[in-house]
Amino acid sequence: MTQPARSIADSHDMIEVRGARENNLASVSVDIPKRRLTVFTGVSGSGKSSLVFGTIAAESQRMINETYSAFLQSFMPSLSRPDVDSLRNLSAAIVVDQERMGANSRSTVGTATDAYAMLRIVFSRLGQPHVGPAGAFSFNLAEGMCPTCEGLGRVSDLDVDQLVDVERSLNDGAITVPNFAVDSWYWQSIVGSGLFDPDVKLQDFTAQQWQDFLHKPATKMKVGNHTITYEGLAVKVRRLYLSKDKEPTQPHIKAFVERAVTFATCGDCAGTRLNRAALSARIAGRNIAECSAMQISDLAAFVRGIDDPSVAPLVGNLRELLDSLVEIGLGYLSLDRESGSLSGGEAQRVKMVRHLGSSLTDVTYVFDEPTVGLHPHDIARMNGLLLRLRDKGNTVLVVEHKPETIAIADHVVDLGPGAGPDGGRICYTGDVAGLRRADCLTGRHLDHRARLREHVRTPIGHLPIRGADLHNLRDVDVDVPLGVLTVVTGVAGSGKSSLIHGCLPRREGVVVVDQSPIRGSRRSNPATYTGLLDPVRAAFAKANKVRPALFSANSEGACPKCRGIGVVYTDLAMMAGVASVCEECEGRRFTPQVLAYTLRGRNISEVLGMSVTEARDFFPTGPARSVLDRLADVGLGYVGLGQPLTTLSGGERQRLKLAIHMGEKAHTYVLDEPTTGLHLADVDKLLALLDRLVDAGNTVVVIEHHQAVMAHADWIVDLGPGAGHDGGRIVFTGTPADLVAHGDTRTATHLREYVGR
């Protein structure tokens, strides 16, 4: 049988990138096969994200946005064209990243995956007694929500101790609420009511006076010849500071609200968010709130028991969705878990599940380290899902460091050879077998294995944890050894974070270094965040005999046009806004007068443009050098001093925080997956850093899945055996050598395989 002639339409089987210069990319040209799984490798800062996210995905999304009307584009974020000569054969790109899902308390795992929407329809059809349409089971709609908490599951209350000091009288300033000081207008309206003696301590008020003082509703009262409206302090505070249409803007008011407002489970709905009618309908003895609170793996089994033909197609889809959540390693979650409480890795996997059931094909899926937060046991399942997406006819692009995921790639693109200015070039493209033979950093380290320690350190004492029962922990007792490197491990959802973050941070001398976002605006950068800018400004001021404030882009030395940001954001009304380099300062952020001042031949803009490594040569001594040394120690030598913090990955943020804490007097460091975002070659540097911390007399506790870190530990605490209610127990404590020799846990199996025993 003759093969049909190949259509010209079938020839567009490569994404062609020509002359990409985004960030540190050195005019990169590369062909990426479509409908294949391509993994992008290279050290942190080598340009992987600049190529995949900043160039390919960014241009795909920008071109899709341009297909919308100008009116719709005005509501979309402004996307500038990437710095690239040409991009050909792009398809629609869907980015599945580690950005935390919105902290909106109305968004849950169930609403984010549409599983709850399907469950609502099932209950509207089969629930007894019959309640009504699916909307009657929604806590985000008036017909379903609990009227008391308005579908939030919790109600706000005021902590009276944050409002008053009961040991004082009104005249002595008993009211501690902002704007209620003695002789203020609000204070006079309370004292002028005549209901209380202003010289009597609040603790001596009668029960009626205390009730009137705090809770009396707005009441018109005759005082002398005047009529005033009196309302209790708590009533007034709620009206002034807690009403929904008034978001406090002043920092001291915001701080007060955060202190004074407490949240308690709603008494009417017991935290289920739903009204009584919605809670009355049951299927097989369970209402919809009980189903949402079940562990997803248990809910999947419950749904399999629903066999009514009227909802068969819908139940089939729901079953597939729940099974996918279990398969991806999220079976320990529940549908009522708030989206904002998910880790970056969990959020990425929840988003991934949505796409598994999608009818779209021939699109480009872009993943950012999808194995983050996954135990080796779970990585195999994640790999299977990536291959499923590819086999549906999609192009799958993955930025990844884990050798288990690199191994399943159809195609590998390795960038480097170094980071920052030393990176941005293609070191290798081809299959995995060719990568192993290639003379590049990734190829050389692909089969590299950390060895078990020959001699483990001896603890100098212990931190006892007793009766830990947060989340899924089962009354856990464990001793964390002091003066050694301890690795806490176990499958995702086994209880590692609950044990460590729930028990250690409150102890004296314990510093927790995690991957949470760093507070700050687009003006914030490593120099401002670490305090490095202060000695830099002082050095410039001393050399030029001027004020240090001139050398701050947030102060008087800032370019007046861009206000020290370096770019100007222009609103184009009905078209997408544009961010363009400031014409006045040409992106240098400072006035010409400030740029005329130099330090050893460099102006302030040039110094802020340096990488940490370059700056260490420029500042050989002094306080600036000590900060720069710590940044280099944590593997951030390639990061620019003036690089916006918003461009840093989760792993980079954690290492930046670690650099700051290393300058403090702490004796116990808790790190949460510090290998996130680290190349195989950089993991050895991290292990050396952890060793230096311990050898300096500190205790280091690391929550980690990377076998190299486990092998390097002095002590291992393994939780499990599974996730959710199948976890929460200590399944092993001891040395890595003991775990490899005698352990029968999932961690033992994978560590044994890793070290080749």
PDB file of N, CA and C in Angstrom, residues 16-62:
ATOM      1  N   GLU A  16      10.568  26.712  16.038  1.00  0.00           N
ATOM      2  CA  GLU A  16      11.867  27.268  15.634  1.00  0.00           C
ATOM      3  C   GLU A  16      12.113  28.581  16.371  1.00  0.00           C
ATOM      4  N   VAL A  17      13.137  28.590  17.197  1.00  0.00           N
ATOM      5  CA  VAL A  17      13.532  29.797  17.932  1.00  0.00           C
ATOM      6  C   VAL A  17      14.799  30.328  17.285  1.00  0.00           C
ATOM      7  N   ARG A  18      14.789  31.603  16.923  1.00  0.00           N
ATOM      8  CA  ARG A  18      15.963  32.201  16.282  1.00  0.00           C
ATOM      9  C   ARG A  18      16.319  33.523  16.977  1.00  0.00           C
ATOM     10  N   GLY A  19      17.540  33.585  17.487  1.00  0.00           N
ATOM     11  CA  GLY A  19      18.054  34.842  18.049  1.00  0.00           C
ATOM     12  C   GLY A  19      17.348  35.301  19.310  1.00  0.00           C
ATOM     13  N   ALA A  20      17.162  34.387  20.287  1.00  0.00           N
ATOM     14  CA  ALA A  20      16.497  34.772  21.542  1.00  0.00           C
ATOM     15  C   ALA A  20      17.503  35.453  22.467  1.00  0.00           C
ATOM     16  N   ARG A  21      17.132  36.660  22.952  1.00  0.00           N
ATOM     17  CA  ARG A  21      18.046  37.442  23.802  1.00  0.00           C
ATOM     18  C   ARG A  21      17.384  37.879  25.107  1.00  0.00           C
ATOM     19  N   GLU A  22      16.286  37.255  25.473  1.00  0.00           N
ATOM     20  CA  GLU A  22      15.593  37.636  26.702  1.00  0.00           C
ATOM     21  C   GLU A  22      16.516  37.390  27.908  1.00  0.00           C
ATOM     22  N   ASN A  23      16.591  38.371  28.802  1.00  0.00           N
ATOM     23  CA  ASN A  23      17.469  38.302  29.985  1.00  0.00           C
ATOM     24  C   ASN A  23      18.898  37.955  29.576  1.00  0.00           C
ATOM     25  N   ASN A  24      19.415  36.783  30.005  1.00  0.00           N
ATOM     26  CA  ASN A  24      20.832  36.480  29.724  1.00  0.00           C
ATOM     27  C   ASN A  24      21.040  35.609  28.488  1.00  0.00           C
ATOM     28  N   LEU A  25      19.971  35.334  27.709  1.00  0.00           N
ATOM     29  CA  LEU A  25      20.118  34.467  26.534  1.00  0.00           C
ATOM     30  C   LEU A  25      21.018  35.137  25.495  1.00  0.00           C
ATOM     31  N   ALA A  26      22.028  34.390  25.035  1.00  0.00           N
ATOM     32  CA  ALA A  26      23.033  34.941  24.126  1.00  0.00           C
ATOM     33  C   ALA A  26      22.656  34.630  22.680  1.00  0.00           C
ATOM     34  N   SER A  27      21.590  35.294  22.198  1.00  0.00           N
ATOM     35  CA  SER A  27      21.117  35.105  20.826  1.00  0.00           C
ATOM     36  C   SER A  27      20.954  33.613  20.499  1.00  0.00           C
ATOM     37  N   VAL A  28      20.131  32.952  21.319  1.00  0.00           N
ATOM     38  CA  VAL A  28      19.945  31.499  21.233  1.00  0.00           C
ATOM     39  C   VAL A  28      19.054  31.127  20.045  1.00  0.00           C
ATOM     40  N   SER A  29      19.487  30.146  19.273  1.00  0.00           N
ATOM     41  CA  SER A  29      18.674  29.562  18.201  1.00  0.00           C
ATOM     42  C   SER A  29      18.582  28.061  18.441  1.00  0.00           C
ATOM     43  N   VAL A  30      17.355  27.535  18.428  1.00  0.00           N
ATOM     44  CA  VAL A  30      17.166  26.113  18.715  1.00  0.00           C
ATOM     45  C   VAL A  30      15.851  25.642  18.115  1.00  0.00           C
ATOM     46  N   ASP A  31      15.799  24.364  17.714  1.00  0.00           N
ATOM     47  CA  ASP A  31      14.567  23.747  17.229  1.00  0.00           C
ATOM     48  C   ASP A  31      14.061  22.771  18.289  1.00  0.00           C
ATOM     49  N   ILE A  32      12.777  22.867  18.602  1.00  0.00           N
ATOM     50  CA  ILE A  32      12.179  22.020  19.639  1.00  0.00           C
ATOM     51  C   ILE A  32      11.077  21.190  18.992  1.00  0.00           C
ATOM     52  N   PRO A  33      11.155  19.857  19.057  1.00  0.00           N
ATOM     53  CA  PRO A  33      10.149  19.027  18.378  1.00  0.00           C
ATOM     54  C   PRO A  33       8.763  19.179  18.995  1.00  0.00           C
ATOM     55  N   LYS A  34       7.754  19.270  18.136  1.00  0.00           N
ATOM     56  CA  LYS A  34       6.366  19.365  18.606  1.00  0.00           C
ATOM     57  C   LYS A  34       5.810  17.962  18.851  1.00  0.00           C
ATOM     58  N   ARG A  35       4.778  17.904  19.709  1.00  0.00           N
ATOM     59  CA  ARG A  35       4.131  16.648  20.094  1.00  0.00           C
ATOM     60  C   ARG A  35       5.115  15.664  20.708  1.00  0.00           C
ATOM     61  N   ARG A  36       6.102  16.214  21.408  1.00  0.00           N
ATOM     62  CA  ARG A  36       7.098  15.420  22.130  1.00  0.00           C
ATOM     63  C   ARG A  36       7.277  16.020  23.528  1.00  0.00           C
ATOM     64  N   LEU A  37       7.935  15.266  24.407  1.00  0.00           N
ATOM     65  CA  LEU A  37       8.248  15.745  25.753  1.00  0.00           C
ATOM     66  C   LEU A  37       9.699  16.229  25.753  1.00  0.00           C
ATOM     67  N   THR A  38       9.873  17.544  25.898  1.00  0.00           N
ATOM     68  CA  THR A  38      11.215  18.127  25.923  1.00  0.00           C
ATOM     69  C   THR A  38      11.506  18.657  27.323  1.00  0.00           C
ATOM     70  N   VAL A  39      12.641  18.242  27.882  1.00  0.00           N
ATOM     71  CA  VAL A  39      13.061  18.722  29.205  1.00  0.00           C
ATOM     72  C   VAL A  39      14.208  19.711  29.031  1.00  0.00           C
ATOM     73  N   PHE A  40      14.103  20.845  29.703  1.00  0.00           N
ATOM     74  CA  PHE A  40      15.137  21.884  29.660  1.00  0.00           C
ATOM     75  C   PHE A  40      15.936  21.811  30.955  1.00  0.00           C
ATOM     76  N   THR A  41      17.246  21.670  30.820  1.00  0.00           N
ATOM     77  CA  THR A  41      18.108  21.497  31.985  1.00  0.00           C
ATOM     78  C   THR A  41      19.174  22.594  32.011  1.00  0.00           C
ATOM     79  N   GLY A  42      19.906  22.631  33.108  1.00  0.00           N
ATOM     80  CA  GLY A  42      20.966  23.634  33.277  1.00  0.00           C
ATOM     81  C   GLY A  42      20.944  24.177  34.687  1.00  0.00           C
ATOM     82  N   VAL A  43      22.053  24.775  35.107  1.00  0.00           N
ATOM     83  CA  VAL A  43      22.132  25.291  36.474  1.00  0.00           C
ATOM     84  C   VAL A  43      21.136  26.432  36.672  1.00  0.00           C
ATOM     85  N   SER A  44      20.844  26.767  37.940  1.00  0.00           N
ATOM     86  CA  SER A  44      19.977  27.911  38.236  1.00  0.00           C
ATOM     87  C   SER A  44      20.578  29.157  37.608  1.00  0.00           C
ATOM     88  N   GLY A  45      19.748  29.905  36.888  1.00  0.00           N
ATOM     89  CA  GLY A  45      20.224  31.137  36.261  1.00  0.00           C
ATOM     90  C   GLY A  45      20.864  30.941  34.909  1.00  0.00           C
ATOM     91  N   SER A  46      20.761  29.701  34.339  1.00  0.00           N
ATOM     92  CA  SER A  46      21.411  29.441  33.046  1.00  0.00           C
ATOM     93  C   SER A  46      20.597  29.959  31.872  1.00  0.00           C
ATOM     94  N   GLY A  47      19.308  30.276  32.106  1.00  0.00           N
ATOM     95  CA  GLY A  47      18.479  30.805  31.024  1.00  0.00           C
ATOM     96  C   GLY A  47      17.319  29.913  30.630  1.00  0.00           C
ATOM     97  N   LYS A  48      17.097  28.817  31.380  1.00  0.00           N
ATOM     98  CA  LYS A  48      16.008  27.887  31.041  1.00  0.00           C
ATOM     99  C   LYS A  48      14.662  28.607  31.040  1.00  0.00           C
ATOM    100  N   SER A  49      14.364  29.295  32.143  1.00  0.00           N
ATOM    101  CA  SER A  49      13.071  29.980  32.252  1.00  0.00           C
ATOM    102  C   SER A  49      12.957  31.115  31.244  1.00  0.00           C
ATOM    103  N   SER A  50      14.086  31.788  30.960  1.00  0.00           N
ATOM    104  CA  SER A  50      14.056  32.878  29.974  1.00  0.00           C
ATOM    105  C   SER A  50      13.671  32.356  28.599  1.00  0.00           C
ATOM    106  N   LEU A  51      14.144  31.147  28.264  1.00  0.00           N
ATOM    107  CA  LEU A  51      13.829  30.563  26.958  1.00  0.00           C
ATOM    108  C   LEU A  51      12.406  30.013  26.928  1.00  0.00           C
ATOM    109  N   VAL A  52      12.043  29.230  27.953  1.00  0.00           N
ATOM    110  CA  VAL A  52      10.762  28.518  27.922  1.00  0.00           C
ATOM    111  C   VAL A  52       9.600  29.445  28.278  1.00  0.00           C
ATOM    112  N   PHE A  53       9.727  30.128  29.420  1.00  0.00           N
ATOM    113  CA  PHE A  53       8.625  30.982  29.875  1.00  0.00           C
ATOM    114  C   PHE A  53       8.706  32.382  29.267  1.00  0.00           C
ATOM    115  N   GLY A  54       9.910  32.978  29.334  1.00  0.00           N
ATOM    116  CA  GLY A  54      10.053  34.376  28.910  1.00  0.00           C
ATOM    117  C   GLY A  54      10.017  34.588  27.415  1.00  0.00           C
ATOM    118  N   THR A  55      10.267  33.532  26.626  1.00  0.00           N
ATOM    119  CA  THR A  55      10.293  33.680  25.167  1.00  0.00           C
ATOM    120  C   THR A  55       9.156  32.895  24.506  1.00  0.00           C
ATOM    121  N   ILE A  56       9.191  31.550  24.604  1.00  0.00           N
ATOM    122  CA  ILE A  56       8.229  30.723  23.863  1.00  0.00           C
ATOM    123  C   ILE A  56       6.806  30.915  24.400  1.00  0.00           C
ATOM    124  N   ALA A  57       6.611  30.684  25.704  1.00  0.00           N
ATOM    125  CA  ALA A  57       5.262  30.794  26.271  1.00  0.00           C
ATOM    126  C   ALA A  57       4.760  32.233  26.225  1.00  0.00           C
ATOM    127  N   ALA A  58       5.663  33.189  26.504  1.00  0.00           N
ATOM    128  CA  ALA A  58       5.250  34.602  26.533  1.00  0.00           C
ATOM    129  C   ALA A  58       4.758  35.059  25.166  1.00  0.00           C
ATOM    130  N   GLU A  59       5.478  34.688  24.103  1.00  0.00           N
ATOM    131  CA  GLU A  59       5.067  35.121  22.764  1.00  0.00           C
ATOM    132  C   GLU A  59       3.780  34.427  22.328  1.00  0.00           C
ATOM    133  N   SER A  60       3.622  33.148  22.682  1.00  0.00           N
ATOM    134  CA  SER A  60       2.388  32.443  22.353  1.00  0.00           C
ATOM    135  C   SER A  60       1.191  33.131  23.004  1.00  0.00           C
ATOM    136  N   GLN A  61       1.321  33.445  24.288  1.00  0.00           N
ATOM    137  CA  GLN A  61       0.204  34.078  24.997  1.00  0.00           C
ATOM    138  C   GLN A  61      -0.048  35.501  24.496  1.00  0.00           C
ATOM    139  N   ARG A  62       1.033  36.211  24.168  1.00  0.00           N
ATOM    140  CA  ARG A  62       0.857  37.581  23.644  1.00  0.00           C
ATOM    141  C   ARG A  62       0.104  37.564  22.317  1.00  0.00           C
TER     142      ARG A  62
END
